mmCIF file of C-alpha atoms and ligand atoms in Angstrom:
data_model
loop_
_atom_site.group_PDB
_atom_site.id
_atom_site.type_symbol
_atom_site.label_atom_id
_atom_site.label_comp_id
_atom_site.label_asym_id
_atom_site.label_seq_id
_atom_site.Cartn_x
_atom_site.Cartn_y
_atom_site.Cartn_z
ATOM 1 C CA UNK A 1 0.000 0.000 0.000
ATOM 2 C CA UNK A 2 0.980 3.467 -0.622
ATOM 3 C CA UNK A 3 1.360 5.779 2.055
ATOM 4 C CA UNK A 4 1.097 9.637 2.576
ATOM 5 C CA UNK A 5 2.386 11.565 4.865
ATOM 6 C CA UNK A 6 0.900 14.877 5.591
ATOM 7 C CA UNK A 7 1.785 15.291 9.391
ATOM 8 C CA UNK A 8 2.871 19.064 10.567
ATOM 9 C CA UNK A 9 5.825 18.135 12.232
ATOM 10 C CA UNK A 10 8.321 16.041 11.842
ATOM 11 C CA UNK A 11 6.789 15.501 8.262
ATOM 12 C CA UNK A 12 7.363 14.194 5.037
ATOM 13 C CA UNK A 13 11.098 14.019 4.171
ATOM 14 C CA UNK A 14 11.660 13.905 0.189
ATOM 15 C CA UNK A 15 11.888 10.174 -0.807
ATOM 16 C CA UNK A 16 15.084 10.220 -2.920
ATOM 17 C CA UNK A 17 16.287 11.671 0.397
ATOM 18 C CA UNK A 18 15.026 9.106 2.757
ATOM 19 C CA UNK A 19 16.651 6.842 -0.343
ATOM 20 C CA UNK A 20 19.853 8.599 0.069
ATOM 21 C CA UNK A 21 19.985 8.259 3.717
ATOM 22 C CA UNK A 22 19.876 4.371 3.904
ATOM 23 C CA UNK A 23 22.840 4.049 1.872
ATOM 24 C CA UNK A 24 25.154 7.089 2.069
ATOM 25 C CA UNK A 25 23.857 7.639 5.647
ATOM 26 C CA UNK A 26 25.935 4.628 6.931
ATOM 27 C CA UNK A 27 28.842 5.058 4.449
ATOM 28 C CA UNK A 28 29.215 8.984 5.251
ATOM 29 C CA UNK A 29 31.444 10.626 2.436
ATOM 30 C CA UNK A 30 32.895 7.401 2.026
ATOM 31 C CA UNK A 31 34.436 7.271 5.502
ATOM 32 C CA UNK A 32 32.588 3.247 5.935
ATOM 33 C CA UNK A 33 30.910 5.000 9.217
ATOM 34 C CA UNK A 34 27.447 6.518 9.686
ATOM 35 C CA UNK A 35 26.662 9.950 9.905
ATOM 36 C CA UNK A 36 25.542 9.158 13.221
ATOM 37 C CA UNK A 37 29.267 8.063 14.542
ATOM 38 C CA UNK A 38 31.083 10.945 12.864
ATOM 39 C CA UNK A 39 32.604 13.623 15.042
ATOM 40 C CA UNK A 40 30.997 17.059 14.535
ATOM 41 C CA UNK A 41 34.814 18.263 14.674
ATOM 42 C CA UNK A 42 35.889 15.596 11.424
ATOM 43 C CA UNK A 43 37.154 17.739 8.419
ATOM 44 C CA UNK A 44 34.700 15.910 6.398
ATOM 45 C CA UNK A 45 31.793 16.970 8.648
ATOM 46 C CA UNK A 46 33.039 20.561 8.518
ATOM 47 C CA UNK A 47 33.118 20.090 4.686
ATOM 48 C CA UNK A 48 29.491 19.045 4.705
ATOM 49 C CA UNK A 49 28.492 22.098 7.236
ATOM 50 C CA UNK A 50 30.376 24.387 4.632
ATOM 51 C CA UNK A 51 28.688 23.344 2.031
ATOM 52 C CA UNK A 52 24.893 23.177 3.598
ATOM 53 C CA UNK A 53 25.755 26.561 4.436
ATOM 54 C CA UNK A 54 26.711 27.538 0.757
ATOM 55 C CA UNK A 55 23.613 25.741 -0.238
ATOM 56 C CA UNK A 56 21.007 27.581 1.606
ATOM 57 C CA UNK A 57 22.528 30.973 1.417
ATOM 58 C CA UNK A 58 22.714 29.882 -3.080
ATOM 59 C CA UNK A 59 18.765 28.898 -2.167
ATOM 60 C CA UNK A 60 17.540 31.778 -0.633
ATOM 61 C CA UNK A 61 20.566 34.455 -1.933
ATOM 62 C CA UNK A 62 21.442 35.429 1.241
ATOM 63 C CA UNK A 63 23.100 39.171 1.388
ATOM 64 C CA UNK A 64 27.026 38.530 2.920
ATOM 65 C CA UNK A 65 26.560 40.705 5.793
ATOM 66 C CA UNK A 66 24.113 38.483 7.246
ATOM 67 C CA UNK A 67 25.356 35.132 9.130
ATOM 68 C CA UNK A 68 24.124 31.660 8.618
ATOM 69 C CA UNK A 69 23.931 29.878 11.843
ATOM 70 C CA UNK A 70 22.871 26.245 12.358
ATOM 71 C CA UNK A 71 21.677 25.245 16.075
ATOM 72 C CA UNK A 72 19.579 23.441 18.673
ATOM 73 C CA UNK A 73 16.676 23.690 20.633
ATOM 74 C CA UNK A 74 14.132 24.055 17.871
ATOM 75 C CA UNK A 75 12.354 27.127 17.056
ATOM 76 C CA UNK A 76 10.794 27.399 20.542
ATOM 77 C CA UNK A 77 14.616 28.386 21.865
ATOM 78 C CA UNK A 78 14.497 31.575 19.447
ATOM 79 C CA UNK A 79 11.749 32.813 21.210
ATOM 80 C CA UNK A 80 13.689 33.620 24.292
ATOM 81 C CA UNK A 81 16.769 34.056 22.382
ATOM 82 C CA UNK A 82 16.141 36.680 19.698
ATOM 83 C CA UNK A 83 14.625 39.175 23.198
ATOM 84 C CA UNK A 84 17.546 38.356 24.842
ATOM 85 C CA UNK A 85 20.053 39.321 21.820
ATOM 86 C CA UNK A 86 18.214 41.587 20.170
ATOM 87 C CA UNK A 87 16.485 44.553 22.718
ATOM 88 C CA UNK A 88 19.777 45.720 23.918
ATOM 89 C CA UNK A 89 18.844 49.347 25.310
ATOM 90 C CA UNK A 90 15.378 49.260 24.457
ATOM 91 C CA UNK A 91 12.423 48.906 26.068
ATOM 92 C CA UNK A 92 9.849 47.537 24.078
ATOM 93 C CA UNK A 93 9.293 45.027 21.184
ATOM 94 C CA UNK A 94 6.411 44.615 18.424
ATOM 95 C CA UNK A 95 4.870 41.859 17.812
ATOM 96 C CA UNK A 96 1.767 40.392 15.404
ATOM 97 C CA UNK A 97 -0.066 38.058 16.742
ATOM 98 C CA UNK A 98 -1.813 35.753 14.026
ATOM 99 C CA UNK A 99 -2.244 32.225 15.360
ATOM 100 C CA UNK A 100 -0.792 29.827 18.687
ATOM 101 C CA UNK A 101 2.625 30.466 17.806
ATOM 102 C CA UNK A 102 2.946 34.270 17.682
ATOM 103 C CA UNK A 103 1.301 33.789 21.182
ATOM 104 C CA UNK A 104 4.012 31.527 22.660
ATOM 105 C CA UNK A 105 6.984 33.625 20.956
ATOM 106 C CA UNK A 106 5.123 36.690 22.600
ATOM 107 C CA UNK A 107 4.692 34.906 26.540
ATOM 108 C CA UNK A 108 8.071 34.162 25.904
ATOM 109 C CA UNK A 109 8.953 37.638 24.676
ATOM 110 C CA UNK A 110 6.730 39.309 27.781
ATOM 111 C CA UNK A 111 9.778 38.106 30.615
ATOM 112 C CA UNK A 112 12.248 40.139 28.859
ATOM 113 C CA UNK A 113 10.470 43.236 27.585
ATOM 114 C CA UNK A 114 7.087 45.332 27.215
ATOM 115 C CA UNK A 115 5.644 43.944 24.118
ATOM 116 C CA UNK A 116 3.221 46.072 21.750
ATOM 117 C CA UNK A 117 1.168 44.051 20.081
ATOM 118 C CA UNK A 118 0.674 45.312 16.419
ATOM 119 C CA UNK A 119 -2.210 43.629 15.062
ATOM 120 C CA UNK A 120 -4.137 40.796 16.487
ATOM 121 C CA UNK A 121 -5.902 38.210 14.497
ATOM 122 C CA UNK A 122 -7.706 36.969 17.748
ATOM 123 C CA UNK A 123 -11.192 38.796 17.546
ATOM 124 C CA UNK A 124 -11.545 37.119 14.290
ATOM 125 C CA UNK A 125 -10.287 33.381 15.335
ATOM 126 C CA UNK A 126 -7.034 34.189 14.313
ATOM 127 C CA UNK A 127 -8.854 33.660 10.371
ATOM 128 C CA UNK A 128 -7.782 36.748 8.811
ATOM 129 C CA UNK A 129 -4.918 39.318 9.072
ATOM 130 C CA UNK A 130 -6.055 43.313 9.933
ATOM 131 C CA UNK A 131 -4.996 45.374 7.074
ATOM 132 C CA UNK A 132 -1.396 47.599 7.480
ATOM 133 C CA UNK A 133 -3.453 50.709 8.008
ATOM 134 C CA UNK A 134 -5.024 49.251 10.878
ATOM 135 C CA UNK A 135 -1.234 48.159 12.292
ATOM 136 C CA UNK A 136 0.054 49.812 15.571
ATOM 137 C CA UNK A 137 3.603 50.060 15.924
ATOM 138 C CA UNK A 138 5.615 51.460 18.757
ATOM 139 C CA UNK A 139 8.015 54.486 18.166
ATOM 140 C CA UNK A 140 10.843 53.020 19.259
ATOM 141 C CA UNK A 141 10.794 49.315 19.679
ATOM 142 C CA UNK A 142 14.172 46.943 19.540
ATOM 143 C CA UNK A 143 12.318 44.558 16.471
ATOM 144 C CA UNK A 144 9.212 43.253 14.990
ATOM 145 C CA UNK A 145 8.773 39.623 15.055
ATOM 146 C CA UNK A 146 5.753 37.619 12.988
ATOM 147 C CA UNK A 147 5.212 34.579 12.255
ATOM 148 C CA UNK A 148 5.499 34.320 8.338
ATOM 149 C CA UNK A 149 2.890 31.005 8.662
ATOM 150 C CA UNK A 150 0.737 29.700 11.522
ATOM 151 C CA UNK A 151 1.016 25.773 11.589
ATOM 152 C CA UNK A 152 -1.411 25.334 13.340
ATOM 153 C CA UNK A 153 -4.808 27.590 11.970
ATOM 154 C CA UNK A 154 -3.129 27.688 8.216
ATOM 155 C CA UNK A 155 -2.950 31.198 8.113
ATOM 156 C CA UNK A 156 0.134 32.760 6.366
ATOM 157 C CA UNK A 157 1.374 36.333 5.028
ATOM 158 C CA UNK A 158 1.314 36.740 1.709
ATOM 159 C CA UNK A 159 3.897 40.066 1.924
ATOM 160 C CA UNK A 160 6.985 40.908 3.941
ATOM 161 C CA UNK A 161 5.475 43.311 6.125
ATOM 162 C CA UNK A 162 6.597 47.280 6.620
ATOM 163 C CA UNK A 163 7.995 47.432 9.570
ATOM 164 C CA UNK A 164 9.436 50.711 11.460
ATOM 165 C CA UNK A 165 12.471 48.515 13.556
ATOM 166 C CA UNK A 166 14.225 45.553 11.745
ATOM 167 C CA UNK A 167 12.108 42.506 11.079
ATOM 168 C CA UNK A 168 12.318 39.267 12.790
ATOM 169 C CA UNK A 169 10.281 36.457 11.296
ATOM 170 C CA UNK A 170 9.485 32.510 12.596
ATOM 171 C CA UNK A 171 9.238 30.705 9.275
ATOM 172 C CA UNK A 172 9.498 27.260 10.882
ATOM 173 C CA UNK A 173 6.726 25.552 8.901
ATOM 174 C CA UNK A 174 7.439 27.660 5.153
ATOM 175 C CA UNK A 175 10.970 28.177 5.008
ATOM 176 C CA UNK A 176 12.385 27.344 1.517
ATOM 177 C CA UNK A 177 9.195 27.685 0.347
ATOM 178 C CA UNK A 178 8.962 30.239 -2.147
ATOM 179 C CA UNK A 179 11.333 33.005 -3.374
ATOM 180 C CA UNK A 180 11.849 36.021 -0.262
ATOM 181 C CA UNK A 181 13.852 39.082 -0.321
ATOM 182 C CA UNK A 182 16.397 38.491 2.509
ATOM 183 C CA UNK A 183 17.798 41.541 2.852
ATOM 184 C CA UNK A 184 13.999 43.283 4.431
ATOM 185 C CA UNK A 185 14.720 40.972 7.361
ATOM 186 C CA UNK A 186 17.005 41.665 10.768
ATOM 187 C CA UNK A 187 16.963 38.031 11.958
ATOM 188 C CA UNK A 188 15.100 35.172 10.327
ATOM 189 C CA UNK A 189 14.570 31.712 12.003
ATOM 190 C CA UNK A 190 13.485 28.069 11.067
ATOM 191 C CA UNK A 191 13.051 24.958 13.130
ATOM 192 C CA UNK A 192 14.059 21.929 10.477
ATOM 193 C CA UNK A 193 10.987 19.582 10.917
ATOM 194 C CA UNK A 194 8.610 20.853 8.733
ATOM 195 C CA UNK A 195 10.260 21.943 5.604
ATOM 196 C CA UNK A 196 14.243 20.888 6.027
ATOM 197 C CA UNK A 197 14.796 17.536 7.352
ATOM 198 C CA UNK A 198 14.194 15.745 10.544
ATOM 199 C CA UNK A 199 13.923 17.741 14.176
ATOM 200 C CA UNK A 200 17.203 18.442 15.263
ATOM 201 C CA UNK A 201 18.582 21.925 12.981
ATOM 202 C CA UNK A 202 17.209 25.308 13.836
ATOM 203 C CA UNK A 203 18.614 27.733 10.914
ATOM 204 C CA UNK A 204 19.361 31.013 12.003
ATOM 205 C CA UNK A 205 20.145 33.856 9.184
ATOM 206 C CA UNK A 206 20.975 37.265 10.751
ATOM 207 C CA UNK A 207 22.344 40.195 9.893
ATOM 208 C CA UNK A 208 25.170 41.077 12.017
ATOM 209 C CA UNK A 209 25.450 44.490 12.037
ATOM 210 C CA UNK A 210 22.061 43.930 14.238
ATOM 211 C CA UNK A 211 24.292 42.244 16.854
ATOM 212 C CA UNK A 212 25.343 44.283 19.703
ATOM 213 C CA UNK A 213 25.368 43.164 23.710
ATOM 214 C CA UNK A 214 23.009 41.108 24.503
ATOM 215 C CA UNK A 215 21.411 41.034 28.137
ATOM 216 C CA UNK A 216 24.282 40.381 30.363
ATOM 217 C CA UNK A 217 22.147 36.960 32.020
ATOM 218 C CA UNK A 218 22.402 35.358 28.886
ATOM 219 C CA UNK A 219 23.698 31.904 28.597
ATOM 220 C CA UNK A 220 26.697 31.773 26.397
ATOM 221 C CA UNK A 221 24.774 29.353 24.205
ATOM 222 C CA UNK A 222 22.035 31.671 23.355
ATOM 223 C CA UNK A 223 24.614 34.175 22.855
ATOM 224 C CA UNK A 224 24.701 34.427 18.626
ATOM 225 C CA UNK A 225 28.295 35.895 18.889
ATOM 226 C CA UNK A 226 28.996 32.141 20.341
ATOM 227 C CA UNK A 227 27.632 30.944 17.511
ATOM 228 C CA UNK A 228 29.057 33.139 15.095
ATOM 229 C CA UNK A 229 32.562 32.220 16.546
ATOM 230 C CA UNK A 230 31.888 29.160 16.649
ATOM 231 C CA UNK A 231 31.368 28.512 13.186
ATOM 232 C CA UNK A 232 28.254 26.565 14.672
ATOM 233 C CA UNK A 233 30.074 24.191 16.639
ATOM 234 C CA UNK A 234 29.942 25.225 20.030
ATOM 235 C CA UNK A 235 28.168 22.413 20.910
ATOM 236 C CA UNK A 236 28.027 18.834 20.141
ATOM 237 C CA UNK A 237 25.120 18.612 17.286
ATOM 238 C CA UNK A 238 23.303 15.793 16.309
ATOM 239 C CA UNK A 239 25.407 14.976 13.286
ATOM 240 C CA UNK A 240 22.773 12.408 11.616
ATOM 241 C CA UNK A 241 19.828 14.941 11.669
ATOM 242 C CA UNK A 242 22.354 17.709 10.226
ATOM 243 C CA UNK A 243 23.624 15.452 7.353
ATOM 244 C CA UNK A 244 20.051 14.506 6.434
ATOM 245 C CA UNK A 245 19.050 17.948 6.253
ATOM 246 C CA UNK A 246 22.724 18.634 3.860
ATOM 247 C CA UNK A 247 20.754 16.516 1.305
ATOM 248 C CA UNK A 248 17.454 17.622 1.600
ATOM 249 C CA UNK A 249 19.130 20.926 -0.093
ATOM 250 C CA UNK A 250 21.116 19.810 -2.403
ATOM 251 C CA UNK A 251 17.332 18.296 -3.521
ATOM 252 C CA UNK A 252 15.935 21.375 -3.443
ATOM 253 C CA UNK A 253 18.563 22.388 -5.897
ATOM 254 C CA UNK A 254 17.957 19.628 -8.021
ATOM 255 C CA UNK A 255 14.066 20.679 -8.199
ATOM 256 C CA UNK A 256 14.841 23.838 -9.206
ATOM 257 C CA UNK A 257 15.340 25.778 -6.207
ATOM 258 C CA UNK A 258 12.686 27.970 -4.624
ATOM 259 C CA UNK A 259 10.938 29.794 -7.504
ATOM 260 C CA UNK A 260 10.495 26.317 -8.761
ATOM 261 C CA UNK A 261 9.540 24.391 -5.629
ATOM 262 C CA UNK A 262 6.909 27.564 -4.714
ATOM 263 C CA UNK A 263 4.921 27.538 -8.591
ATOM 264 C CA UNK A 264 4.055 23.476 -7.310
ATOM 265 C CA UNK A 265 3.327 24.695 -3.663
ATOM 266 C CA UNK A 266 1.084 27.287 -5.004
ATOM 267 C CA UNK A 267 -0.857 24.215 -7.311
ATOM 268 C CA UNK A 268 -1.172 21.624 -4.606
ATOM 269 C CA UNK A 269 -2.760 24.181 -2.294
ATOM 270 C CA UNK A 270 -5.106 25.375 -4.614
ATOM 271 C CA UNK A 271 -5.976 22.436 -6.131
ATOM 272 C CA UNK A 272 -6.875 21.344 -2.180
ATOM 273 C CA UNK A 273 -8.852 24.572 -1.424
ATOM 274 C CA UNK A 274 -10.699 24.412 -4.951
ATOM 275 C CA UNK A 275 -12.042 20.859 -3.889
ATOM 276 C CA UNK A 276 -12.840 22.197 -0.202
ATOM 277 C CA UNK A 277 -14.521 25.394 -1.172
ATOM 278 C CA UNK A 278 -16.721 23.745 -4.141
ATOM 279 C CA UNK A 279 -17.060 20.239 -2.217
ATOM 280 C CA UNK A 280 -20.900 21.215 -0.325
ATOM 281 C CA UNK A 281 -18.923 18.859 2.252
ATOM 282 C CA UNK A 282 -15.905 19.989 3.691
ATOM 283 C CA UNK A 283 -15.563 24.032 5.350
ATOM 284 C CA UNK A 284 -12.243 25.884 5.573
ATOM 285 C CA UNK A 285 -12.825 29.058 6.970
ATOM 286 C CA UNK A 286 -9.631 31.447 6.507
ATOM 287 C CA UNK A 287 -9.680 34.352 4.759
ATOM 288 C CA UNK A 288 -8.747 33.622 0.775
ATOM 289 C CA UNK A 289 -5.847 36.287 0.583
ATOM 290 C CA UNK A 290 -4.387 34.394 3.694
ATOM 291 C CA UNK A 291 -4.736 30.717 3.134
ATOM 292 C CA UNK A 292 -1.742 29.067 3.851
ATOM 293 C CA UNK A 293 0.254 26.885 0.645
ATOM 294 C CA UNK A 294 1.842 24.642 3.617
ATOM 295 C CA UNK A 295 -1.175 24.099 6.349
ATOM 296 C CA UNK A 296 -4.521 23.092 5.127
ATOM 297 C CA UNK A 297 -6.812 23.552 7.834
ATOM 298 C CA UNK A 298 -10.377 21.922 7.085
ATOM 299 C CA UNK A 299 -13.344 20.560 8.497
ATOM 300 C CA UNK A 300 -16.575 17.548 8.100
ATOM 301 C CA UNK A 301 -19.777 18.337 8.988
ATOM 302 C CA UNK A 302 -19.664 17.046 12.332
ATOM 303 C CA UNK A 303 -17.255 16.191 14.983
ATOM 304 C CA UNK A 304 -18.046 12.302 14.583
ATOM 305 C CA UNK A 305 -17.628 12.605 11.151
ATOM 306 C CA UNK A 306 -13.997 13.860 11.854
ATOM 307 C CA UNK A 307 -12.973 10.535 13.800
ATOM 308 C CA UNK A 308 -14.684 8.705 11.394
ATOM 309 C CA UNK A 309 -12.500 10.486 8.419
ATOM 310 C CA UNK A 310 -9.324 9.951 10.494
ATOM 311 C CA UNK A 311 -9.855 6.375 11.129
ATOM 312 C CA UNK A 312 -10.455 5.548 7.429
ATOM 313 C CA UNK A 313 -7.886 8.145 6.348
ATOM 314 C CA UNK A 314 -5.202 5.980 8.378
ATOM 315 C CA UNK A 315 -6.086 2.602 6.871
ATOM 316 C CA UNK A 316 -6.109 3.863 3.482
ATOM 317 C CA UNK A 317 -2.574 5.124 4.322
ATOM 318 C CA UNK A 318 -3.413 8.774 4.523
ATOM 319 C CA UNK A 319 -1.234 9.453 7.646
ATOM 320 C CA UNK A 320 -1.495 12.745 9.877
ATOM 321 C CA UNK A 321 -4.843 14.534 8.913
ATOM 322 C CA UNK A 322 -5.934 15.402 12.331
ATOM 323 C CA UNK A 323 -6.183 18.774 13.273
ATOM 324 C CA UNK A 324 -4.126 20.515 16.052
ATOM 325 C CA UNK A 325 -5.536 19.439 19.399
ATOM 326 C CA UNK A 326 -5.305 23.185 20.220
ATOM 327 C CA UNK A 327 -8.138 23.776 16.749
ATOM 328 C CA UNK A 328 -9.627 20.710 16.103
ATOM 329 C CA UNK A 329 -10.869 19.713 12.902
ATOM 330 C CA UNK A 330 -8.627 18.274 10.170
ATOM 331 C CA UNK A 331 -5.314 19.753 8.439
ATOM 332 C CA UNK A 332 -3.034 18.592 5.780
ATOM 333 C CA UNK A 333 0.315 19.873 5.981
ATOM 334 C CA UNK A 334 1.765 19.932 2.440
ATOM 335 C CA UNK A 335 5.362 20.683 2.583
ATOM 336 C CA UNK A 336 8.319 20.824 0.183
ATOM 337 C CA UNK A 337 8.323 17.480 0.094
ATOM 338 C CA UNK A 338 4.553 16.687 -0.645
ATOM 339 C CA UNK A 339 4.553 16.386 -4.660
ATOM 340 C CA UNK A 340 1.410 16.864 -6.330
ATOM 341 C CA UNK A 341 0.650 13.168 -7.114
ATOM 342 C CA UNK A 342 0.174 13.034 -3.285
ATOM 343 C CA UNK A 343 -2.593 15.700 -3.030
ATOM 344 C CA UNK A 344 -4.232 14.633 -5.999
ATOM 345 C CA UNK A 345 -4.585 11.283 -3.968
ATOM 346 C CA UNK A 346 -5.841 12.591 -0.965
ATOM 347 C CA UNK A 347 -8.450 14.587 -2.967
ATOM 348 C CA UNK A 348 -9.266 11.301 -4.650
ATOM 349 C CA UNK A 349 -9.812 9.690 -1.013
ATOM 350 C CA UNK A 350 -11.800 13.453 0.065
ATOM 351 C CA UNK A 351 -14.080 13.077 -2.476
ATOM 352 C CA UNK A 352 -14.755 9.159 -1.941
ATOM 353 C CA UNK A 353 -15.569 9.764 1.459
ATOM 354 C CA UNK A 354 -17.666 13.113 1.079
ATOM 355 C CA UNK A 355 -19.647 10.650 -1.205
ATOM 356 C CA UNK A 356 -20.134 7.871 1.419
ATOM 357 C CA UNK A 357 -20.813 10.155 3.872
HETATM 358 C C1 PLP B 1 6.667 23.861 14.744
HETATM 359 C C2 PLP B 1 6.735 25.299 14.979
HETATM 360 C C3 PLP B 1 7.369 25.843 16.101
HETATM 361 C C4 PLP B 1 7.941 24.988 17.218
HETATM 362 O O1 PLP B 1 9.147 24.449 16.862
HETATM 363 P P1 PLP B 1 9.988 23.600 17.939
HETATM 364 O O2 PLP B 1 11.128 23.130 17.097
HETATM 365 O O3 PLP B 1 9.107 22.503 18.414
HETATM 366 O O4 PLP B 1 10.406 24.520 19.021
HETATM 367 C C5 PLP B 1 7.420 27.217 16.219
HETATM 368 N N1 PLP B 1 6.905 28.019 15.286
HETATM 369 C C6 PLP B 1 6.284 27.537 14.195
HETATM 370 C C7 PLP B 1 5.721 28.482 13.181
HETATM 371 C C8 PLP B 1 6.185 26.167 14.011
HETATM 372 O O5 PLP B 1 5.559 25.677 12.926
#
């Protein structure tokens, strides 16, 4: 049987990658040991960190005043890191608040500074963004920091915002996912599970001119400067989780890059939303400019319905289509990874069950 994988996080991994993996994963750059055993400190290793690094900053044309760090602790460590680095002598940071994770990154935010919230999505259910005329934003605040695509309610921004104080954007879940204009942004960070590889890589891509003292209490390992030194290897990393994201770039330059890989994102999701919206059986609610191309957020008709869909979805090998616990309700997360023979199946299974049900 077939099997699709539309899970948020860890997700789909490309399958010439996972292909990749089981043989030059255990025969890493021909050293007859797995990327797992290697020391983070090997010159071939460092080779392999050079080059991911050339590869994403080739992927995304990253400006060379801006550093390419690779780290731990997943996205959720940026959120205390990038206050703790980045207000230096100011007092208060802006921040948008469009879905669950601009409201952890802002609790988070709240023990180190006075945060202004710019626009809230909340009034609506967090389905629509307010436009930029109706945007508040401080005077004098350190950054702004959004969240470029909620995982969890599918809503996403479709522009790089205008923002007074340098930009600092979460893209966890759509990094690598369509063409963006580096240079707008003072600090831009990615947890790898959704759209780079397995859990274990948080990208980090800042400008360093933005980089002054950060608050004296901070640990040396959410200092950037460490990192920066460090040429990313303060710390032991997990070397097998690092390699496996190596490859899944070099596949993204073998697809074409970004503009490519975004013209099929930008198909699958509106293929899926086509079938939703004209399907008299299945609801998705966010606001059309805003609908995310990674998170499809959708619903049945009733809440039975949407065990029932789960439970046949998994034996028919559709894996992962249950909804944040947080929402409810159904999603398919469509990454990178996700080509479009995959969505045109789990259409193909939609419309089947709309039918039976
Ligand atoms: C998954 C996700 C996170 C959390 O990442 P962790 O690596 O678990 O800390 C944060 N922000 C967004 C937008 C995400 O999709």
């Amino acid at each position: 049987m077939t099997v699709y994988n539309f899970f948020a996080g860890p997700a789909m991994l490309p399958p010439e990658v996972v292909e990749k993996a089981k043989t030059l994963g255990f025969n890493f750059v021909n050293m007859k040991i797995s990327a797992m055993e290697v020391s983070h400190r090997a010159p071939e290793f460092m080779d392999m960190l050079q080059e991911m690094e050339e590869d994403i900053r080739s992927l995304m044309n990253i400006p060379d005043d801006y550093a390419v760090l690779f780290m731990q602790g997943g996205a959720r460590t940026q959120f205390a890191m990038v206050p703790l680095n980045l207000i230096q002598d100011k007092k208060v940071v802006d921040y948008f608040d469009t879905g669950s994770w601009s409201q952890a990154a802002i609790i988070e935010a709240q023990k180190y500074a006075q945060v202004n919230i710019v626009s809230s999505s909340q009034e609506n259910g967090y389905k629509t963004i307010a436009l930029p005329t109706q945007w508040k934003f401080s005077t004098d605040a350190a950054y702004t920091h959004y969240t470029t695509n909620e995982t969890i309610n599918g809503l996403q921004f479709k522009e790089i915002p205008d923002s007074p104080a340098p930009l600092v954007a979460d893209m966890s879940s759509d990094i690598l996912s369509y063409p963006l204009d580096v240079s707008r942004f003072g600090l831009i960070y990615a947890a790898s599970q959704k759209n780079m590889g397995p859990a274990g890589l948080t990208l980090v891509i800042v400008k360093k001119s933005l980089l002054k003292e950060p608050h004296p209490l901070t640990p040396t390992i959410l200092n950037y400067h460490t990192h920066i030194a460090s040429g990313s290897l303060y710390n032991t990393c997990p070397t097998y989780p690092w390699y496996i994201v190596a490859l899944v770039m070099k596949w993204l330059r073998t697809q074409g890059g970004v503009a490519e890989i975004a013209k099929r994102n930008a198909r699958k999701a509106n293929k899926l939303y086509d079938f939703i919206d004209t399907s008299n059986f299945y609801t998705n609610n966010v606001d059309q400019q805003y609908r995310s191309h990674m998170n499809v957020v959708f619903n049945v008709p009733t809440s039975e319905l949407t065990n029932i869909f789960v439970a046949q979805a998994d034996k028919a090998g559709f894996y992962g289509l249950l909804g944040h616990p947080k929402l409810g309700g159904l999603r398919a997360s469509i990454y990178n990874a996700m080509d479009e023979a995959g969505v045109d199946a789990l259409i193909g299974f939609m419309a089947d069950f709309a039918r039976k049900y």
